[in-house]
Coordinates of C-alpha atoms in Angstrom, one line a residue:
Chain A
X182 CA -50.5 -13.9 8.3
X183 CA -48.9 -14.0 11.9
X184 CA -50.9 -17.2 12.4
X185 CA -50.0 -18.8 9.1
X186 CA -45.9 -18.4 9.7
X187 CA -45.5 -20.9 12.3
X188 CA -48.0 -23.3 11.2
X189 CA -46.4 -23.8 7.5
X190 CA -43.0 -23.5 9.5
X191 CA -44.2 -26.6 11.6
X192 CA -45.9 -28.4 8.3
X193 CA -42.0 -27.9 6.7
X194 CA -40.7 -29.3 9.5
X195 CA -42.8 -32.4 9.6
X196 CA -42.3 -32.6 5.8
X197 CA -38.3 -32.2 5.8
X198 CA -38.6 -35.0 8.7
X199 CA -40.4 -37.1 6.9
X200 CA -38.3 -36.5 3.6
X201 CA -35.3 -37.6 5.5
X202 CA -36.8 -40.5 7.7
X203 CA -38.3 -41.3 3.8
X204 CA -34.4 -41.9 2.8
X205 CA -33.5 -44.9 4.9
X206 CA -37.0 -46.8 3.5
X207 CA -35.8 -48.7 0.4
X208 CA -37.2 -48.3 -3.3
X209 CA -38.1 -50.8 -5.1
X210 CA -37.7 -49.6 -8.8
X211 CA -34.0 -49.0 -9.7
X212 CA -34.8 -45.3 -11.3
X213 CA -31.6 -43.2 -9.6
X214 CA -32.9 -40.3 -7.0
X215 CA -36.4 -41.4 -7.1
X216 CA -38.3 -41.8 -4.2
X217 CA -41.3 -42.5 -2.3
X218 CA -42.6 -39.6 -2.0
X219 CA -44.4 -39.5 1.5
X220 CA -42.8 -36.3 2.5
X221 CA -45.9 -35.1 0.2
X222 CA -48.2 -36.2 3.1
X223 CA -48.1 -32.2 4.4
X224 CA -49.1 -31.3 1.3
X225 CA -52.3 -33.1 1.0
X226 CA -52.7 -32.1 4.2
X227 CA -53.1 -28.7 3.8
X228 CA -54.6 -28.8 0.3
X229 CA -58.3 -28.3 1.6
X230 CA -57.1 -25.3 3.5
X231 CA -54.4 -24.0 2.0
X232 CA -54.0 -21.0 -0.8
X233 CA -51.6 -21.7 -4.2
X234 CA -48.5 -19.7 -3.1
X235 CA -48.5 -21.0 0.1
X236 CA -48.7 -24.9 -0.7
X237 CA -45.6 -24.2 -3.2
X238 CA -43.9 -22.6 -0.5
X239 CA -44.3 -25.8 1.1
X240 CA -43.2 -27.9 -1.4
X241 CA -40.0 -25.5 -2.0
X242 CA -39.4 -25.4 1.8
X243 CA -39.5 -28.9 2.6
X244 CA -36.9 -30.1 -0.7
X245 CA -34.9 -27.8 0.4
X246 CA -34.3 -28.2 4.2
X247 CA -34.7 -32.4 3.7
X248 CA -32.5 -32.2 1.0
X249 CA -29.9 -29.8 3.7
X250 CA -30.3 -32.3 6.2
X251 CA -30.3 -35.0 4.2
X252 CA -27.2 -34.1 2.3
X253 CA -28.7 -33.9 -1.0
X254 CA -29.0 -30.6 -1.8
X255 CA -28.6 -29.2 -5.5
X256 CA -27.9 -33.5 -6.4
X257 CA -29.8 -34.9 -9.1
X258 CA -32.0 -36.4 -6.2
X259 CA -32.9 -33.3 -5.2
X260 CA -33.9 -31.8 -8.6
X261 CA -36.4 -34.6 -9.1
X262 CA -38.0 -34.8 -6.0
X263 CA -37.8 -30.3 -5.5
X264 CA -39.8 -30.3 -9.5
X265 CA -41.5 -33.4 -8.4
X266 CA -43.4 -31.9 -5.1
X267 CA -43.5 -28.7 -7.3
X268 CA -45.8 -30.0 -10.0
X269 CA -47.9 -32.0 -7.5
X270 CA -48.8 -29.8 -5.1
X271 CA -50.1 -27.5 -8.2
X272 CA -51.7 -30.4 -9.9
X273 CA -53.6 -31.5 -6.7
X274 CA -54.4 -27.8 -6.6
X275 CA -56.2 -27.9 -9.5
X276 CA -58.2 -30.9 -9.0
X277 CA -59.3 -29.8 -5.5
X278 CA -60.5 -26.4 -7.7
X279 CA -62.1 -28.5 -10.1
X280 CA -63.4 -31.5 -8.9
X281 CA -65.8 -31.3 -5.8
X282 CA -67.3 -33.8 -5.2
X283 CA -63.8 -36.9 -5.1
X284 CA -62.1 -37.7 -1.5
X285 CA -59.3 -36.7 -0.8
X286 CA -57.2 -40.1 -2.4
X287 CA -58.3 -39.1 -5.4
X288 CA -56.1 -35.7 -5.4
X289 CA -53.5 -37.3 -3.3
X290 CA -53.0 -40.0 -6.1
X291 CA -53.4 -37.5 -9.3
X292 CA -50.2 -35.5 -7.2
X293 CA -48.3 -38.8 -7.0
X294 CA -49.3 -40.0 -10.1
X295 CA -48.0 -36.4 -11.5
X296 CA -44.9 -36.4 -9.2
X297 CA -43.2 -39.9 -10.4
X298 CA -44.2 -38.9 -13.8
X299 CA -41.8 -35.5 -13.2
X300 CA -39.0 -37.9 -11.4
X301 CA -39.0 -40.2 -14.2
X302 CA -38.7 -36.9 -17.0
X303 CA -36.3 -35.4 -15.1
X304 CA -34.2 -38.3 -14.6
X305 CA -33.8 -39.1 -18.0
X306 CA -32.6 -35.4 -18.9
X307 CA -30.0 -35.7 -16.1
X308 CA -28.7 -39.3 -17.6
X309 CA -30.0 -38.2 -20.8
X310 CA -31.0 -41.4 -22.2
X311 CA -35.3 -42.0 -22.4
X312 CA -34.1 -45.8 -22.1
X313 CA -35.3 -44.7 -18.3
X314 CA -38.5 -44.7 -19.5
X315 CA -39.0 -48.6 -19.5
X316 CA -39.6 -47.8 -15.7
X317 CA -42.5 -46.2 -15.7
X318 CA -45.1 -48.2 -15.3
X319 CA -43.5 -49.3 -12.1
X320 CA -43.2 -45.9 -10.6
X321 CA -46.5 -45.5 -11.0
X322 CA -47.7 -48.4 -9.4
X323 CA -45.5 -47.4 -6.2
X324 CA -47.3 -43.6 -6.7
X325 CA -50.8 -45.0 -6.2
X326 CA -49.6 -46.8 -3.1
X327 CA -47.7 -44.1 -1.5
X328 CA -50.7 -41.3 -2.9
X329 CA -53.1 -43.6 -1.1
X330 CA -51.2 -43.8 2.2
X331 CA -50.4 -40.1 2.2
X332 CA -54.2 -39.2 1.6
X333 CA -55.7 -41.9 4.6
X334 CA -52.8 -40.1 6.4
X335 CA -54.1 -36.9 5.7
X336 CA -57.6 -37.2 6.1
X337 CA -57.1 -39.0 9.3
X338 CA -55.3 -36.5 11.0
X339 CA -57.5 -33.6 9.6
X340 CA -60.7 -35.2 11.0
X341 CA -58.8 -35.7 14.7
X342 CA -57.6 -32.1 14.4
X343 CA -60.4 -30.4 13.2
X344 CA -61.4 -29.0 17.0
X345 CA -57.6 -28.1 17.1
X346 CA -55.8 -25.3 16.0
X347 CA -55.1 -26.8 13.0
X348 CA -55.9 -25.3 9.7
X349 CA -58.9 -23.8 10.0
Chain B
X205 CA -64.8 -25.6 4.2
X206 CA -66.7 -28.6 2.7
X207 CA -67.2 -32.1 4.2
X208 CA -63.8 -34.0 3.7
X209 CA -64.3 -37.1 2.5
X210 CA -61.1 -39.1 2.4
X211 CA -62.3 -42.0 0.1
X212 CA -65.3 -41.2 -2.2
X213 CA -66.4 -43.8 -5.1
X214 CA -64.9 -41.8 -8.1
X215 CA -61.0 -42.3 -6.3
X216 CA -61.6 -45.9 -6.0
X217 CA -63.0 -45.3 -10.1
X218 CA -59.3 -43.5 -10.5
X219 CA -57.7 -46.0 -8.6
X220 CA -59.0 -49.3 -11.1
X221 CA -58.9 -47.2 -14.2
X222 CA -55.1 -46.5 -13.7
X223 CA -54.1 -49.6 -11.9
X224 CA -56.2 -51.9 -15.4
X225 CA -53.7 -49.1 -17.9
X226 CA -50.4 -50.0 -15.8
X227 CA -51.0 -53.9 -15.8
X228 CA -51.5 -54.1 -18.9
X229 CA -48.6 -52.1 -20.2
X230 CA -46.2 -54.1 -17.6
X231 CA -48.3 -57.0 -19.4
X232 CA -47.1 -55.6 -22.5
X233 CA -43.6 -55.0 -21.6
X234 CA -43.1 -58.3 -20.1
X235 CA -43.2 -60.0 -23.9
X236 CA -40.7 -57.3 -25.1
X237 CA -38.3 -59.7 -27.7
X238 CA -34.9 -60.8 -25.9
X239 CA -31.8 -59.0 -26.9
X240 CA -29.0 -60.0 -28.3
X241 CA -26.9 -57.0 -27.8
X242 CA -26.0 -54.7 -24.6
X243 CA -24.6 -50.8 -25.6
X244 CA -22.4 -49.5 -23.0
X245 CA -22.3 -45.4 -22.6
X246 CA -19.8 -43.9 -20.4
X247 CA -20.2 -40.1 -19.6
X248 CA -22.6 -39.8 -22.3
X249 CA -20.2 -41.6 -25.4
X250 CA -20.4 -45.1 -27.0
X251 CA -18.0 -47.0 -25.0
X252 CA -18.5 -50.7 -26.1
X253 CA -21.1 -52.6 -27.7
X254 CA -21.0 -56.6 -26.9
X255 CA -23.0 -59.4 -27.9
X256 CA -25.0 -61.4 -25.3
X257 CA -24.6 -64.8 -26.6
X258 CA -21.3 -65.1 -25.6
X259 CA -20.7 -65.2 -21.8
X260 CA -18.0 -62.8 -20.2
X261 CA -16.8 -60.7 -17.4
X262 CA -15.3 -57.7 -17.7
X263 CA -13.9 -54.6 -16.2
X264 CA -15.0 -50.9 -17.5
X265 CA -12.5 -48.0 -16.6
X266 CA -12.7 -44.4 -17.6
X267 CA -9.6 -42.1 -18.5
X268 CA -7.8 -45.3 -16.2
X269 CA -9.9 -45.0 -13.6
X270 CA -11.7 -48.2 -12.7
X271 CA -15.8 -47.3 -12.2
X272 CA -17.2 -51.0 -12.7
X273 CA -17.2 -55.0 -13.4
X274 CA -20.1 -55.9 -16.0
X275 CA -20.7 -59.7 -16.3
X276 CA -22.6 -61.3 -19.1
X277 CA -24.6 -64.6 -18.5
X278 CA -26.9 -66.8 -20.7
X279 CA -28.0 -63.9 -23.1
X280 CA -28.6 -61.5 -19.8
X281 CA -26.3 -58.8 -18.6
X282 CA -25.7 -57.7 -14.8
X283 CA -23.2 -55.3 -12.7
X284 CA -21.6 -57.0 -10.6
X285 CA -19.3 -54.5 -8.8
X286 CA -19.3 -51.0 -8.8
X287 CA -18.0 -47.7 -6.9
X288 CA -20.7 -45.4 -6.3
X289 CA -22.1 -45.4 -3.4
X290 CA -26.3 -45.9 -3.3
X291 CA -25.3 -49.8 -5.8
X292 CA -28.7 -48.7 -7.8
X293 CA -27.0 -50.1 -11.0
X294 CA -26.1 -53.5 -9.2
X295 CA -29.1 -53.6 -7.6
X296 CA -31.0 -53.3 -11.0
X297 CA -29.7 -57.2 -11.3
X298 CA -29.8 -58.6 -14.7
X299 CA -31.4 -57.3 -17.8
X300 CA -32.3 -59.0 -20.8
X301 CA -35.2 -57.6 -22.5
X302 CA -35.5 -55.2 -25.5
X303 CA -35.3 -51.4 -23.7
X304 CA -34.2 -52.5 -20.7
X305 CA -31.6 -50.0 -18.9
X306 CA -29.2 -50.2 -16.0
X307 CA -28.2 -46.5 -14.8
X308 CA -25.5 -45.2 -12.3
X309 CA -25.7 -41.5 -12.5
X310 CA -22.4 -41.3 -10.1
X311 CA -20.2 -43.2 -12.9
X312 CA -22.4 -42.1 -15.4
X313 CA -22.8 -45.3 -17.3
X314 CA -25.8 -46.1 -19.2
X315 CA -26.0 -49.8 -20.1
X316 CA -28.9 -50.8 -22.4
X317 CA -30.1 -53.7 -24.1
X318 CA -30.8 -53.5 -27.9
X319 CA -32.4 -56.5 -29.9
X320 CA -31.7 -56.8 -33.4
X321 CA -35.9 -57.7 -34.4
X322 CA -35.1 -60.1 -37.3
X323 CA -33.0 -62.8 -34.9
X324 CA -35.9 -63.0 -32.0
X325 CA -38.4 -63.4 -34.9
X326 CA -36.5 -66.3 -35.9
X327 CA -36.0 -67.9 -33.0
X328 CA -39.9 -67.3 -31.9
X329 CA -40.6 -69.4 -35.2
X330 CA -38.0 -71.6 -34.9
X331 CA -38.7 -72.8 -32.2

């Protein structure tokens, strides 16, 4: 426990870095308030390691400090990307419990997959209109991308670190 | 703690299997029938429903307060101008395609195109 506090504060911080850094990086698909979604990087980072409640802690903690310091907080664009990280980080969760023998893209890109898929439900209950929908396909596309960056990401770093004092 | 693997054959199995679905439903969606009708939503009410054939520009204002300039060209519609600040809606650029949708959740105006079926089966046989 007294080891675990400052290293999910630190992942949080890297996260709510890269969730505000992630703002000035355009987006292709015009779907209001989604995003990337590279912030998730931390997440998949610590998914080998990393028990339930504290990966949704991480999720929680990241939206809500980016979205502080990125002047989003309670907006639409926070909702989505907040319910977004939510449902990923459990999904991937799940797949790591399940699944043993996939690498570590292939949970990264089921919690991207998973976490446009909640932007894009989301967004069409706040402009209440499924017309939004049309957009899908496209969102998804950009989630395998950024799921496969934040995995190699991920991975890289946690075979570098693994001598560290990183997660284990 | 097991032997990470960061790429193992069954992701890049995930990876195909998704990327083949999505390509063929953009496939799909790129034959959608042309519209010949835009339906203009403001704050969640019918504001204005206008045909496509005809080419026009024109302003949309709420309760007198001006939100955007819509512009209608060759059977497509576009924003042009608007107030909020990110411009996702005139970034969107022009849409022409049954289902298509141009949102600005700031103004909260839904534009979206809706194709009356029996004229685009005409034209695709008389043609």
């Amino acid at each position: 426990m007294n080891k675990k506090v400052p290293l999910y504060g630190l992942l949080v911080a890297v996260g709510s870095a890269i969730y505000v850094l992630e703002n000035f990086v355009p987006f292709p698909v015009p779907v209001p308030g989604a995003r990337w979604g590279f912030s998730n990087m931390v997440i998949v980072y610590a998914l080998p390691t990393t028990p339930l409640s504290w990966l949704l802690a991480l999720a929680i903690g990241k939206a809500v400090i980016g979205g502080l310091l990125s002047g989003r907080f309670l907006s639409p664009t926070f909702m989505m990307g907040a319910a977004g990280s939510i449902t990923a980080s459990f999904s991937m969760f799940l797949t790591f419990k399940i699944f043993k023998r996939v690498g570590l893209v292939f949970h990264s890109v089921i919690g991207a997959l998973i976490n446009n898929l909640i932007q894009v439900i989301i967004g069409a209950q706040i402009i209440s209109s499924w017309a939004i929908l049309s957009y899908l396909p496209y969102m998804e596309m950009l989630a395998i991308f950024s799921g496969v960056v934040n995995a190699v990401m991920a991975g890289i770093l946690l075979k570098r670190v693994k001598k560290g004092v990183g997660l284990r | 703690m097991r032997n990470l693997k960061i790429f193992a054959r069954t992701d890049i199995i995930l990876i195909l299997i998704v990327t083949v679905f999505l390509s063929g439903w953009l496939t799909f969606s790129y034959f959608r029938p042309t519209s010949n009708k835009a339906v203009i939503l403001v704050h969640g009410k019918m504001y204005k429903t206008v045909s496509l054939d005809k080419d026009s520009t024109f302003k949309i204002f709420w309760k007198g307060v001006y939100l955007m300039t819509v512009q209608i060209k060759s059977g497509a519609i576009r924003v042009v101008k608007s107030t909020c600040p990110l411009k996702i809606c005139v970034h969107t650029g022009w849409i022409s395609k049954d289902g298509q949708v141009i949102v600005c959740v700031p103004n909260r105006v839904i534009i979206h195109t809706e194709g009356a079926k029996s004229t685009s089966y005409d034209l695709m046989t008389s043609q």
